C-alpha cells in the first residue's frame, strides 16, 4: 500500500476491505510522507520492518528485488500523485488498485489507461458504490430488460461536511480536496460527482453523449466548485440529471440513484443499501431485499448475510469479537479494558437468558397464568 | 473454533467478525462431526493440518500440550453441546466465546456461570445486538438520565423463515431449532426471544421482576413454540412487552426496541441500525446517526465509518477487493473470473470519470452553455 | 348535535366530516352545558336561533314537535353522558351517532345495545379508524383469504400528550379522561385501547376468546391506567398483543396494526394511512396505495383522490379556498386579511408560471443552450 | 363554477375544498360543454334550475342581472379557455378563482395580470401545494433566516400516469394535456413543472434570474414534452434543479422540495405532507410535525387536526358520516346500502369495546392473572 497511514480515512477502509474475505494480505507499504511516522504505522500493522518504506520509489526498487514481492499495490494517496505512482508500478510489472479519481488531468488519465492496455497489467479503481450487491442486482435487472428502454436517470451525491470553510481551519481532508493542484479541475464534481456519474453508467449501461453543466462555489474563498448541476443526454435518447454537492446540510452521504424505463423503475439509496425498490408499469412498488433467494448471481456473490441482516450485523459481531479480545488482553495486562472491552455479554448474561426462557415456559404452561420471576436475574 | 464448518451460518459470521479488526486469528479447530469433512474445511481456511481436530476432546488434549496453544475457544455448535464443551475448556484453563443460548437447561447455565466465577476464566456470549454502536449510544443515554425514569419497554424480534414446516423438509437449521433435545424448552423464545430480552435489559439496565407469558405453536407438528408473547414487570415499576416469532411473514430479522421514560423516548430498528431516534418531552423527534461527532465513547469505539456510510459500505469495499483479487487470480490461472471478479471498475472507468469532470468544467465555464461530449466515453 | 361547542375538539371533527360529502347538515344542537355559550356557538354555525337548545332534554322535546325535526342526533359529550342522551333520543325514535366508548359501564352498554335492537333505530359509533379506505382494503384481503388463516395480531395505540399530569394543570380534555366518574373504569384502555381492539377485530374478523391484562398508572396521582398491555387469545387459536399508552413520548397518534397469517401479512400505520404493506409467503413486500385501480369496492367507495394525493391534498386545497374567501372578505371589509388569507397564489403568480414555461421551451429549442430569463419574474 | 361537471377530477376537488370550512357555497354554474349534461349535474349538486347555465356567457349575463349574484367564479376548464372566461368575469366585476396554468400563452397571462390590477378584482390561482401547512412553515423558517442565505434548491414533480400513450386510448385528461392548442407550449413543464417552480419560489422567496432547460418527449407521437430538466440560477447566486415528468413509473404524485442554506436545510415530500425535516449546521435532523405547538401562525391557521392525525383522519371520519347517512337512507328506502354504508361501526361494536375494557380491568386487578372472556363478544 502506498499512502493510507496514521489518521488516513480511506487507507483504513482499504485494509478492512482486504481483510473481510481474506482477499489480500498487507505485507509491505510506504504509508506516509513522513517516513518515521510511516514506519511506526507499519509496525502497528504487524509488518516486517524491512518492508516498510520511506516512499513509493524505495518500495518499488526493493520489492522488485524480492522473490516474495507484493502482488498488488493499493494507491491511497491524494489525487495528484496517483499518476506517477501508478505509472511506476505498472511499468515495473505490478498490478495496481487505485483510488478515484484516477488522475487530476485528462491527459494523465488517457496515458494511464493506455499504459494498462500496453502492459497488460491489472488496474482496479475503487468506485465504491459499484461494490454494493443491490447495485449489481439493479444492473442485472436493467440489462435483462425489466425496465424496458431507459428514459430518465436521476443521480445525486450530496454531502454536508464542507458547508463551511473547514479547509482553512486545519482540516487536511478538505484542504487537498479544494486545492486545484492536488484535486485537478473539479471540486465536488471530481470528488463525488464522478462516483455518481460512474454509478449511473454502471447500472444503466448508458453512455453520455453530451452534457451541459452549472458549477457553483458557495463557500467564500474556495477555489473549486462545491456544488454541481449537470444535465446529461445519453446515447439512445435517455436524459439524466446529476447533482453533487459538498454543502448540502443534512446529507451525510446521500448517494441516490433512480432509473426510469418504459416498463418500470428502480430506486436505490446508499444510506439504506440493502433495499432496492422496483415498480413495474401500472404495478405496485416492491421491496427487493439483499439476500433474497431469487436474486442474481452477481448480487449473491457479493452477499454475506441473509435478508434483514444489514451488513452492520457483521460489524456488530466484530465489535463483540474485538471487545472479547480487548477484555482478555486487558485482564492479562492487569489493566482496565478500553471502551470496546466494556459492557460486553458474559456468561452471566447467558445464564439470565436461560432463566428467562424457563420462566416463560413455566408461566405459559401453568394454570391461571401466574406472574413468575426469572431465576438469577 | 468448535463447530462452524462447511455450510454453517454462524460459524462463518464468527470468522468474518474476528478478521474485521484483526482481533483474533483462527489457528485451530474441530469444525465438524464428520471429521474428514472438518479437516477439508480446515484446509480451506489455511489451517495447519496438525491443528484440525476430529472433535473437541482431541482438540482440548492436543492444544493443552502445545506451547502456542489457542488463547480462546469459540463455540459455534448447536445449543445442547454448549455446556460440555464450554465446561471442558474452562476447566482446562482456556477462555471461551460461546453462542447463545448459553445452555439448554437452567441447571447447566447456573453451573457454567459458577464455573466461570470459580476458574476466573473469560466467557463471552454472542448477544449480537449488543454489539451495535447505536445500542451502546442508547444505553449511555438511558444511563445518563436523558429519558428520565423508564416507564415502558417494547421489544420485538419477528422472523418469517419458519412460517412453514421447513424442519420436516430437510432444513437442518430449522430442524435442531425445533428439537427440544437440542434447543431446550424454548423455541422462538429461546432462539430469538433471549436476544430481545437481553437487548431490553442491556439498554435500560432494568431487571425483570416478574413475567407472564403466552406461547403458541402455529406450524402443525412443531414441538416448540414458534410465537411468544410476554408481559414483563421490571423492578421499579416499568412495564414491558416482548414478542418473538418465527412465523411473521414479511419480517426478515425485525429486531425493534422502543424505550419510553418520563423525559424522553428512544427507538431503534435493527434493519436500519445506524439510526437512533430520540424524542424529548414536548420535543421534536431527532435522528441520531452513527458516526456523529457528539456520540459517546462507547459508540465511537465501535464505529469504523462516518455518518451516512452504513456498514455495508465496508462490505461494498470488500466486494471490490475480493473482486480485484479474483480477477487477478483468474488471469494468472488462465480462466474466466467468477461473478465477483466481473463488472469491477477498471482503469478505463477511471478515465471516463476524469473525462467527465473535464467536460463539466468546460461546459460550466463556456459562454452560451454548450452541450459537450466527454472524451473517451 | 349534543355537545361539541366552542373549543371542543371532536365536535368540530364531526362537523367537518358531515360537510365533506354533504352527508348530513347541521340544523339543531345543544352544544354546551353553559347555555348562553352554546347559543353563541350555534349562531356562529349559522343555526336558526330557535334550534339552539339549552340542553339535550329541551332539544328532544322541541324537535319532537317539529315537522322538520332532525333525522340524526350526533352525541359528542363526555363518556358518562352518552347513555342517558342516547337512550332518550333512541326511545323517542331518533337515529343516533355516538362517540366511543359507548358508555362508562358494561350494564349501560348492554342496555343500550338492547334498546337499539328493540327500537329498530340506527346507532352508529365513531370508531374512526374503521373509516380509512386502506383498513377496508385490509379487511377485504383478510376476508378473501389472501393471508390464509390468521395467526398473530399486533395492534398498538400509543400517545404522548398525557405523559405529565396535565389533568391537574387545567387541561379539560385530560381531566375528564382521567376521572373514573366520567370515563368509566378504563383510562388509556377505554379512551384509545378500545379503538385498537375494534380495529384488530374489524380487519381480521376474529373474536377475542380470552384476554389477560396488565394495567399501569405512571403519572402520579392519576386515577386510571395510562398504559395497558393485553395478551389476547382469539377464537380459532390466533394470538394477539395490544398496547395502549398515553405516556409514550414521541408518539403523536401512533395507531399501528400488523396481521400475520399462514400465507401473508399486512401492516398499516395511521400516520401514513394511504399505504398498506402486504407480503406473501416467500414474497416481496408490496406497497398498496390508496386510490390504486385494483382495490376493492369497499376501499374505492371511501376514496376521493388518486394515488399519491394524500387526503391532506384536499385540506391544502381547502386552505386555498378558505384563504381566497378570507382575502375577498377582508378587502370588502376594508381590513387586513388574517393569516390564512395571506400568502395565497394570485394572478401574478399564475403569470410567473406561464413566463417560466415560455423560457423553458425557448431554452430547450434554442441552439447552444442559452440561459434565459423568464419574463415577468 | 365554470367547468368541473360530471367526471371532472379537479372540479370535484374544488367543491370539496369549498365545503371543508364552509368557505364558499356553490350556487350557480356552467358545468359542461354539453348543456344537458351540465344541467343534470347541477341538479345532482342541489342547484336551483335557473342557476345552471349552458355556457359561461349565459352565466355571466344572467348573474349580472341578479341581486344575489355569485361573489366568486371558479374556473375549472382546460387551460386554453382560462383566458376568455377570466377576462369576461373580471371585466364584469366578479372575483375569480382559476386553475393553473393561468393561460396558454405569455401574452394572455400578461394581459390578464394587467386586467386584475386595472379592475381591482381578486384573482386567485390554485397552486395547490402552497396550501399545505408545512409549506407555510417552511416559508416562515426560510424567511426568518433559520436556513441562512439559500444556496441550493432541489425541486421535482414526477408522475407516472402518462408513461404510455393513453391520450390516444381515449383518456380525455391526457388528451387535452398533450394537445398544444389546449395546453400551450408546455407539456409536463406546464402541467406540473409550474407547480414545482411556484413551490420553490414560494418557500424560498427567490426569483429566478436565468434558466436553461432540456425538454424531452419519450412517448412516441406525443406533441409536447413529457419530461423536463431545468437548471436555474436565482438572484443572489442560489442554484436550482427542477425536474418534472409524466413518465416516471413508480411516482404517483411525487412533489418533493429540498432547500439548502448556509445554516440549515429543509425537506418536504408531498406524499407525506405532515412532516417537515430540518437540519441545522452540524446538527441532527429534526422532524417537525404539522400541528405541533411551536409552529408559526401561518401554519396553525391552516391546520385542523393535532399532530399524528394526518388529514386523512378527517376523511376517515367523513367516511363514517357518509356511511351512517347511507345506512339510514337505505333503511328508509328499503334497500341494501351501497359499499360505504356497509361495515360501519354500530352500537354492538360500542358494546364490545365496553366489555373489553371491563375484562381488561378485571384481569389486571385479579390475583393470579386470569384469562378472562370479554362479555358480549
mmCIF file with all atom_site columns, N, CA and C in Angstrom, chain A residues 151-152 154 156 163 214-215 218 227 229 231 233 237 239-241 243 249-250 258 260-262 264-265 279 368-369 371, chain D residues 151-152 154 156 163 214-215 218 227 229 231 233 237 239-241 243 249 258 260-262 264-265 279 368-369 371:
data_model
loop_
_atom_site.group_PDB
_atom_site.id
_atom_site.type_symbol
_atom_site.label_atom_id
_atom_site.label_alt_id
_atom_site.label_comp_id
_atom_site.label_asym_id
_atom_site.label_entity_id
_atom_site.label_seq_id
_atom_site.pdbx_PDB_ins_code
_atom_site.Cartn_x
_atom_site.Cartn_y
_atom_site.Cartn_z
_atom_site.occupancy
_atom_site.B_iso_or_equiv
_atom_site.pdbx_formal_charge
_atom_site.auth_seq_id
_atom_site.auth_comp_id
_atom_site.auth_asym_id
_atom_site.auth_atom_id
_atom_site.pdbx_PDB_model_num
ATOM 1   N N  . UNK A 1 151 ? -35.363 5.742   -19.978 1.00 0.00 ? 151 UNK A N  1
ATOM 2   C CA . UNK A 1 151 ? -35.734 7.092   -20.388 1.00 0.00 ? 151 UNK A CA 1
ATOM 3   C C  . UNK A 1 151 ? -35.062 8.168   -19.546 1.00 0.00 ? 151 UNK A C  1
ATOM 4   N N  . UNK A 1 152 ? -35.126 8.013   -18.244 1.00 0.00 ? 152 UNK A N  1
ATOM 5   C CA . UNK A 1 152 ? -34.671 9.076   -17.352 1.00 0.00 ? 152 UNK A CA 1
ATOM 6   C C  . UNK A 1 152 ? -33.792 8.497   -16.248 1.00 0.00 ? 152 UNK A C  1
ATOM 7   N N  . UNK A 1 154 ? -31.911 9.774   -12.686 1.00 0.00 ? 154 UNK A N  1
ATOM 8   C CA . UNK A 1 154 ? -31.696 10.814  -11.679 1.00 0.00 ? 154 UNK A CA 1
ATOM 9   C C  . UNK A 1 154 ? -30.639 10.290  -10.717 1.00 0.00 ? 154 UNK A C  1
ATOM 10  N N  . UNK A 1 156 ? -27.718 11.492  -7.643  1.00 0.00 ? 156 UNK A N  1
ATOM 11  C CA . UNK A 1 156 ? -27.249 12.608  -6.832  1.00 0.00 ? 156 UNK A CA 1
ATOM 12  C C  . UNK A 1 156 ? -26.304 12.116  -5.753  1.00 0.00 ? 156 UNK A C  1
ATOM 13  N N  . UNK A 1 163 ? -19.718 22.427  4.237   1.00 0.00 ? 163 UNK A N  1
ATOM 14  C CA . UNK A 1 163 ? -20.642 23.569  4.145   1.00 0.00 ? 163 UNK A CA 1
ATOM 15  C C  . UNK A 1 163 ? -20.021 24.855  4.671   1.00 0.00 ? 163 UNK A C  1
ATOM 16  N N  . UNK A 1 214 ? -23.560 23.340  -14.696 1.00 0.00 ? 214 UNK A N  1
ATOM 17  C CA . UNK A 1 214 ? -23.525 24.600  -13.970 1.00 0.00 ? 214 UNK A CA 1
ATOM 18  C C  . UNK A 1 214 ? -22.820 24.374  -12.629 1.00 0.00 ? 214 UNK A C  1
ATOM 19  N N  . UNK A 1 215 ? -21.593 24.817  -12.555 1.00 0.00 ? 215 UNK A N  1
ATOM 20  C CA . UNK A 1 215 ? -20.833 24.659  -11.315 1.00 0.00 ? 215 UNK A CA 1
ATOM 21  C C  . UNK A 1 215 ? -20.976 25.910  -10.459 1.00 0.00 ? 215 UNK A C  1
ATOM 22  N N  . UNK A 1 218 ? -19.939 27.980  -3.279  1.00 0.00 ? 218 UNK A N  1
ATOM 23  C CA . UNK A 1 218 ? -20.701 28.736  -2.296  1.00 0.00 ? 218 UNK A CA 1
ATOM 24  C C  . UNK A 1 218 ? -19.867 29.201  -1.107  1.00 0.00 ? 218 UNK A C  1
ATOM 25  N N  . UNK A 1 227 ? -20.617 22.691  -5.563  1.00 0.00 ? 227 UNK A N  1
ATOM 26  C CA . UNK A 1 227 ? -21.966 22.247  -5.964  1.00 0.00 ? 227 UNK A CA 1
ATOM 27  C C  . UNK A 1 227 ? -21.981 22.177  -7.483  1.00 0.00 ? 227 UNK A C  1
ATOM 28  N N  . UNK A 1 229 ? -24.447 21.049  -10.913 1.00 0.00 ? 229 UNK A N  1
ATOM 29  C CA . UNK A 1 229 ? -25.657 20.570  -11.591 1.00 0.00 ? 229 UNK A CA 1
ATOM 30  C C  . UNK A 1 229 ? -25.278 20.220  -13.019 1.00 0.00 ? 229 UNK A C  1
ATOM 31  N N  . UNK A 1 231 ? -26.844 18.455  -16.650 1.00 0.00 ? 231 UNK A N  1
ATOM 32  C CA . UNK A 1 231 ? -27.867 17.808  -17.478 1.00 0.00 ? 231 UNK A CA 1
ATOM 33  C C  . UNK A 1 231 ? -27.135 16.913  -18.466 1.00 0.00 ? 231 UNK A C  1
ATOM 34  N N  . UNK A 1 233 ? -27.369 14.109  -21.758 1.00 0.00 ? 233 UNK A N  1
ATOM 35  C CA . UNK A 1 233 ? -28.087 13.395  -22.816 1.00 0.00 ? 233 UNK A CA 1
ATOM 36  C C  . UNK A 1 233 ? -27.322 12.120  -23.112 1.00 0.00 ? 233 UNK A C  1
ATOM 37  N N  . UNK A 1 237 ? -31.107 8.521   -26.435 1.00 0.00 ? 237 UNK A N  1
ATOM 38  C CA . UNK A 1 237 ? -32.185 9.454   -26.115 1.00 0.00 ? 237 UNK A CA 1
ATOM 39  C C  . UNK A 1 237 ? -32.539 9.610   -24.659 1.00 0.00 ? 237 UNK A C  1
ATOM 40  N N  . UNK A 1 239 ? -32.354 10.822  -20.825 1.00 0.00 ? 239 UNK A N  1
ATOM 41  C CA . UNK A 1 239 ? -31.893 12.073  -20.246 1.00 0.00 ? 239 UNK A CA 1
ATOM 42  C C  . UNK A 1 239 ? -31.525 11.851  -18.788 1.00 0.00 ? 239 UNK A C  1
ATOM 43  N N  . UNK A 1 240 ? -30.529 12.588  -18.337 1.00 0.00 ? 240 UNK A N  1
ATOM 44  C CA . UNK A 1 240 ? -30.111 12.447  -16.946 1.00 0.00 ? 240 UNK A CA 1
ATOM 45  C C  . UNK A 1 240 ? -29.939 13.775  -16.258 1.00 0.00 ? 240 UNK A C  1
ATOM 46  N N  . UNK A 1 241 ? -30.134 13.754  -14.938 1.00 0.00 ? 241 UNK A N  1
ATOM 47  C CA . UNK A 1 241 ? -29.778 14.902  -14.093 1.00 0.00 ? 241 UNK A CA 1
ATOM 48  C C  . UNK A 1 241 ? -28.804 14.389  -13.058 1.00 0.00 ? 241 UNK A C  1
ATOM 49  N N  . UNK A 1 243 ? -26.559 15.663  -9.652  1.00 0.00 ? 243 UNK A N  1
ATOM 50  C CA . UNK A 1 243 ? -26.286 16.709  -8.665  1.00 0.00 ? 243 UNK A CA 1
ATOM 51  C C  . UNK A 1 243 ? -25.227 16.197  -7.707  1.00 0.00 ? 243 UNK A C  1
ATOM 52  N N  . UNK A 1 249 ? -26.342 20.641  3.734   1.00 0.00 ? 249 UNK A N  1
ATOM 53  C CA . UNK A 1 249 ? -26.546 20.352  5.160   1.00 0.00 ? 249 UNK A CA 1
ATOM 54  C C  . UNK A 1 249 ? -27.680 19.344  5.337   1.00 0.00 ? 249 UNK A C  1
ATOM 55  N N  . UNK A 1 250 ? -27.449 18.365  6.177   1.00 0.00 ? 250 UNK A N  1
ATOM 56  C CA . UNK A 1 250 ? -28.462 17.332  6.405   1.00 0.00 ? 250 UNK A CA 1
ATOM 57  C C  . UNK A 1 250 ? -28.197 16.055  5.627   1.00 0.00 ? 250 UNK A C  1
ATOM 58  N N  . UNK A 1 258 ? -31.990 6.843   -9.230  1.00 0.00 ? 258 UNK A N  1
ATOM 59  C CA . UNK A 1 258 ? -33.325 6.463   -9.692  1.00 0.00 ? 258 UNK A CA 1
ATOM 60  C C  . UNK A 1 258 ? -33.289 6.319   -11.205 1.00 0.00 ? 258 UNK A C  1
ATOM 61  N N  . UNK A 1 260 ? -35.607 5.281   -14.614 1.00 0.00 ? 260 UNK A N  1
ATOM 62  C CA . UNK A 1 260 ? -36.958 5.101   -15.122 1.00 0.00 ? 260 UNK A CA 1
ATOM 63  C C  . UNK A 1 260 ? -36.914 4.628   -16.571 1.00 0.00 ? 260 UNK A C  1
ATOM 64  N N  . UNK A 1 261 ? -37.570 3.520   -16.824 1.00 0.00 ? 261 UNK A N  1
ATOM 65  C CA . UNK A 1 261 ? -37.617 2.996   -18.186 1.00 0.00 ? 261 UNK A CA 1
ATOM 66  C C  . UNK A 1 261 ? -39.046 2.925   -18.691 1.00 0.00 ? 261 UNK A C  1
ATOM 67  N N  . UNK A 1 262 ? -39.196 2.336   -19.846 1.00 0.00 ? 262 UNK A N  1
ATOM 68  C CA . UNK A 1 262 ? -40.538 2.240   -20.445 1.00 0.00 ? 262 UNK A CA 1
ATOM 69  C C  . UNK A 1 262 ? -41.432 1.276   -19.695 1.00 0.00 ? 262 UNK A C  1
ATOM 70  N N  . UNK A 1 264 ? -40.634 0.036   -16.288 1.00 0.00 ? 264 UNK A N  1
ATOM 71  C CA . UNK A 1 264 ? -40.514 0.002   -14.836 1.00 0.00 ? 264 UNK A CA 1
ATOM 72  C C  . UNK A 1 264 ? -39.443 0.952   -14.351 1.00 0.00 ? 264 UNK A C  1
ATOM 73  N N  . UNK A 1 265 ? -39.294 1.019   -13.042 1.00 0.00 ? 265 UNK A N  1
ATOM 74  C CA . UNK A 1 265 ? -38.294 1.920   -12.467 1.00 0.00 ? 265 UNK A CA 1
ATOM 75  C C  . UNK A 1 265 ? -37.618 1.271   -11.276 1.00 0.00 ? 265 UNK A C  1
ATOM 76  N N  . UNK A 1 279 ? -40.699 -0.781  -9.387  1.00 0.00 ? 279 UNK A N  1
ATOM 77  C CA . UNK A 1 279 ? -42.118 -0.638  -9.734  1.00 0.00 ? 279 UNK A CA 1
ATOM 78  C C  . UNK A 1 279 ? -42.276 -0.925  -11.212 1.00 0.00 ? 279 UNK A C  1
ATOM 79  N N  . UNK A 1 368 ? -53.881 -20.646 35.291  1.00 0.00 ? 368 UNK A N  1
ATOM 80  C CA . UNK A 1 368 ? -54.103 -19.365 35.979  1.00 0.00 ? 368 UNK A CA 1
ATOM 81  C C  . UNK A 1 368 ? -53.080 -18.304 35.646  1.00 0.00 ? 368 UNK A C  1
ATOM 82  N N  . UNK A 1 369 ? -52.232 -18.589 34.707  1.00 0.00 ? 369 UNK A N  1
ATOM 83  C CA . UNK A 1 369 ? -51.338 -17.575 34.155  1.00 0.00 ? 369 UNK A CA 1
ATOM 84  C C  . UNK A 1 369 ? -50.601 -16.790 35.246  1.00 0.00 ? 369 UNK A C  1
ATOM 85  N N  . UNK A 1 371 ? -47.674 -14.816 37.383  1.00 0.00 ? 371 UNK A N  1
ATOM 86  C CA . UNK A 1 371 ? -46.506 -13.975 37.145  1.00 0.00 ? 371 UNK A CA 1
ATOM 87  C C  . UNK A 1 371 ? -45.327 -14.657 37.816  1.00 0.00 ? 371 UNK A C  1
ATOM 88  N N  . UNK D 2 151 ? -28.631 28.489  -0.719  1.00 0.00 ? 151 UNK D N  1
ATOM 89  C CA . UNK D 2 151 ? -27.622 28.138  -1.719  1.00 0.00 ? 151 UNK D CA 1
ATOM 90  C C  . UNK D 2 151 ? -28.181 27.244  -2.831  1.00 0.00 ? 151 UNK D C  1
ATOM 91  N N  . UNK D 2 152 ? -28.888 26.207  -2.441  1.00 0.00 ? 152 UNK D N  1
ATOM 92  C CA . UNK D 2 152 ? -29.299 25.210  -3.419  1.00 0.00 ? 152 UNK D CA 1
ATOM 93  C C  . UNK D 2 152 ? -30.771 24.848  -3.223  1.00 0.00 ? 152 UNK D C  1
ATOM 94  N N  . UNK D 2 154 ? -33.599 22.073  -4.673  1.00 0.00 ? 154 UNK D N  1
ATOM 95  C CA . UNK D 2 154 ? -33.909 20.893  -5.477  1.00 0.00 ? 154 UNK D CA 1
ATOM 96  C C  . UNK D 2 154 ? -35.409 20.696  -5.437  1.00 0.00 ? 154 UNK D C  1
ATOM 97  N N  . UNK D 2 156 ? -38.816 18.746  -7.471  1.00 0.00 ? 156 UNK D N  1
ATOM 98  C CA . UNK D 2 156 ? -39.175 17.795  -8.514  1.00 0.00 ? 156 UNK D CA 1
ATOM 99  C C  . UNK D 2 156 ? -40.647 17.441  -8.413  1.00 0.00 ? 156 UNK D C  1
ATOM 100 N N  . UNK D 2 163 ? -47.064 7.413   -18.780 1.00 0.00 ? 163 UNK D N  1
ATOM 101 C CA . UNK D 2 163 ? -45.884 6.682   -19.263 1.00 0.00 ? 163 UNK D CA 1
ATOM 102 C C  . UNK D 2 163 ? -46.156 5.963   -20.574 1.00 0.00 ? 163 UNK D C  1
ATOM 103 N N  . UNK D 2 214 ? -33.807 21.393  -20.721 1.00 0.00 ? 214 UNK D N  1
ATOM 104 C CA . UNK D 2 214 ? -33.733 20.275  -21.655 1.00 0.00 ? 214 UNK D CA 1
ATOM 105 C C  . UNK D 2 214 ? -35.056 19.514  -21.611 1.00 0.00 ? 214 UNK D C  1
ATOM 106 N N  . UNK D 2 215 ? -35.890 19.735  -22.596 1.00 0.00 ? 215 UNK D N  1
ATOM 107 C CA . UNK D 2 215 ? -37.175 19.041  -22.665 1.00 0.00 ? 215 UNK D CA 1
ATOM 108 C C  . UNK D 2 215 ? -37.051 17.764  -23.497 1.00 0.00 ? 215 UNK D C  1
ATOM 109 N N  . UNK D 2 218 ? -40.841 11.341  -24.544 1.00 0.00 ? 218 UNK D N  1
ATOM 110 C CA . UNK D 2 218 ? -40.489 9.928   -24.617 1.00 0.00 ? 218 UNK D CA 1
ATOM 111 C C  . UNK D 2 218 ? -41.566 9.067   -25.248 1.00 0.00 ? 218 UNK D C  1
ATOM 112 N N  . UNK D 2 227 ? -41.114 15.125  -20.167 1.00 0.00 ? 227 UNK D N  1
ATOM 113 C CA . UNK D 2 227 ? -40.041 15.134  -19.153 1.00 0.00 ? 227 UNK D CA 1
ATOM 114 C C  . UNK D 2 227 ? -39.243 16.424  -19.335 1.00 0.00 ? 227 UNK D C  1
ATOM 115 N N  . UNK D 2 229 ? -35.978 18.822  -17.705 1.00 0.00 ? 229 UNK D N  1
ATOM 116 C CA . UNK D 2 229 ? -34.881 19.119  -16.779 1.00 0.00 ? 229 UNK D CA 1
ATOM 117 C C  . UNK D 2 229 ? -34.549 20.602  -16.929 1.00 0.00 ? 229 UNK D C  1
ATOM 118 N N  . UNK D 2 231 ? -32.111 23.758  -15.240 1.00 0.00 ? 231 UNK D N  1
ATOM 119 C CA . UNK D 2 231 ? -31.133 24.314  -14.298 1.00 0.00 ? 231 UNK D CA 1
ATOM 120 C C  . UNK D 2 231 ? -31.505 25.784  -14.098 1.00 0.00 ? 231 UNK D C  1
ATOM 121 N N  . UNK D 2 233 ? -30.650 29.588  -12.188 1.00 0.00 ? 233 UNK D N  1
ATOM 122 C CA . UNK D 2 233 ? -29.818 30.481  -11.383 1.00 0.00 ? 233 UNK D CA 1
ATOM 123 C C  . UNK D 2 233 ? -30.723 31.540  -10.777 1.00 0.00 ? 233 UNK D C  1
ATOM 124 N N  . UNK D 2 237 ? -27.432 34.333  -6.357  1.00 0.00 ? 237 UNK D N  1
ATOM 125 C CA . UNK D 2 237 ? -26.437 33.292  -6.522  1.00 0.00 ? 237 UNK D CA 1
ATOM 126 C C  . UNK D 2 237 ? -26.881 31.872  -6.225  1.00 0.00 ? 237 UNK D C  1
ATOM 127 N N  . UNK D 2 239 ? -28.582 28.277  -6.666  1.00 0.00 ? 239 UNK D N  1
ATOM 128 C CA . UNK D 2 239 ? -28.748 27.450  -7.855  1.00 0.00 ? 239 UNK D CA 1
ATOM 129 C C  . UNK D 2 239 ? -29.887 26.456  -7.624  1.00 0.00 ? 239 UNK D C  1
ATOM 130 N N  . UNK D 2 240 ? -30.614 26.156  -8.688  1.00 0.00 ? 240 UNK D N  1
ATOM 131 C CA . UNK D 2 240 ? -31.707 25.215  -8.565  1.00 0.00 ? 240 UNK D CA 1
ATOM 132 C C  . UNK D 2 240 ? -31.705 24.163  -9.646  1.00 0.00 ? 240 UNK D C  1
ATOM 133 N N  . UNK D 2 241 ? -32.260 23.016  -9.308  1.00 0.00 ? 241 UNK D N  1
ATOM 134 C CA . UNK D 2 241 ? -32.548 21.978  -10.300 1.00 0.00 ? 241 UNK D CA 1
ATOM 135 C C  . UNK D 2 241 ? -34.028 21.676  -10.212 1.00 0.00 ? 241 UNK D C  1
ATOM 136 N N  . UNK D 2 243 ? -37.064 19.161  -11.891 1.00 0.00 ? 243 UNK D N  1
ATOM 137 C CA . UNK D 2 243 ? -37.398 18.018  -12.734 1.00 0.00 ? 243 UNK D CA 1
ATOM 138 C C  . UNK D 2 243 ? -38.910 17.827  -12.715 1.00 0.00 ? 243 UNK D C  1
ATOM 139 N N  . UNK D 2 249 ? -42.419 6.062   -13.889 1.00 0.00 ? 249 UNK D N  1
ATOM 140 C CA . UNK D 2 249 ? -43.122 4.913   -13.296 1.00 0.00 ? 249 UNK D CA 1
ATOM 141 C C  . UNK D 2 249 ? -42.717 4.745   -11.829 1.00 0.00 ? 249 UNK D C  1
ATOM 142 N N  . UNK D 2 258 ? -36.454 20.356  -1.613  1.00 0.00 ? 258 UNK D N  1
ATOM 143 C CA . UNK D 2 258 ? -35.333 20.398  -0.670  1.00 0.00 ? 258 UNK D CA 1
ATOM 144 C C  . UNK D 2 258 ? -34.614 21.728  -0.825  1.00 0.00 ? 258 UNK D C  1
ATOM 145 N N  . UNK D 2 260 ? -31.441 24.126  0.685   1.00 0.00 ? 260 UNK D N  1
ATOM 146 C CA . UNK D 2 260 ? -30.206 24.106  1.457   1.00 0.00 ? 260 UNK D CA 1
ATOM 147 C C  . UNK D 2 260 ? -29.659 25.515  1.597   1.00 0.00 ? 260 UNK D C  1
ATOM 148 N N  . UNK D 2 261 ? -29.443 25.949  2.827   1.00 0.00 ? 261 UNK D N  1
ATOM 149 C CA . UNK D 2 261 ? -28.883 27.266  3.059   1.00 0.00 ? 261 UNK D CA 1
ATOM 150 C C  . UNK D 2 261 ? -27.555 27.182  3.781   1.00 0.00 ? 261 UNK D C  1
ATOM 151 N N  . UNK D 2 262 ? -27.055 28.319  4.156   1.00 0.00 ? 262 UNK D N  1
ATOM 152 C CA . UNK D 2 262 ? -25.758 28.359  4.831   1.00 0.00 ? 262 UNK D CA 1
ATOM 153 C C  . UNK D 2 262 ? -25.827 27.784  6.240   1.00 0.00 ? 262 UNK D C  1
ATOM 154 N N  . UNK D 2 264 ? -28.703 25.759  7.413   1.00 0.00 ? 264 UNK D N  1
ATOM 155 C CA . UNK D 2 264 ? -29.573 24.613  7.624   1.00 0.00 ? 264 UNK D CA 1
ATOM 156 C C  . UNK D 2 264 ? -30.284 24.225  6.348   1.00 0.00 ? 264 UNK D C  1
ATOM 157 N N  . UNK D 2 265 ? -31.059 23.144  6.429   1.00 0.00 ? 265 UNK D N  1
ATOM 158 C CA . UNK D 2 265 ? -31.792 22.683  5.254   1.00 0.00 ? 265 UNK D CA 1
ATOM 159 C C  . UNK D 2 265 ? -33.182 22.212  5.638   1.00 0.00 ? 265 UNK D C  1
ATOM 160 N N  . UNK D 2 279 ? -32.587 20.328  9.288   1.00 0.00 ? 279 UNK D N  1
ATOM 161 C CA . UNK D 2 279 ? -31.276 20.018  9.848   1.00 0.00 ? 279 UNK D CA 1
ATOM 162 C C  . UNK D 2 279 ? -30.472 21.303  9.926   1.00 0.00 ? 279 UNK D C  1
ATOM 163 N N  . UNK D 2 368 ? -53.352 -13.646 40.452  1.00 0.00 ? 368 UNK D N  1
ATOM 164 C CA . UNK D 2 368 ? -53.078 -14.829 39.625  1.00 0.00 ? 368 UNK D CA 1
ATOM 165 C C  . UNK D 2 368 ? -53.302 -14.614 38.147  1.00 0.00 ? 368 UNK D C  1
ATOM 166 N N  . UNK D 2 369 ? -53.535 -13.386 37.780  1.00 0.00 ? 369 UNK D N  1
ATOM 167 C CA . UNK D 2 369 ? -53.572 -13.018 36.368  1.00 0.00 ? 369 UNK D CA 1
ATOM 168 C C  . UNK D 2 369 ? -54.418 -13.962 35.520  1.00 0.00 ? 369 UNK D C  1
ATOM 169 N N  . UNK D 2 371 ? -57.069 -15.460 32.701  1.00 0.00 ? 371 UNK D N  1
ATOM 170 C CA . UNK D 2 371 ? -57.526 -15.185 31.346  1.00 0.00 ? 371 UNK D CA 1
ATOM 171 C C  . UNK D 2 371 ? -59.030 -15.016 31.422  1.00 0.00 ? 371 UNK D C  1
#
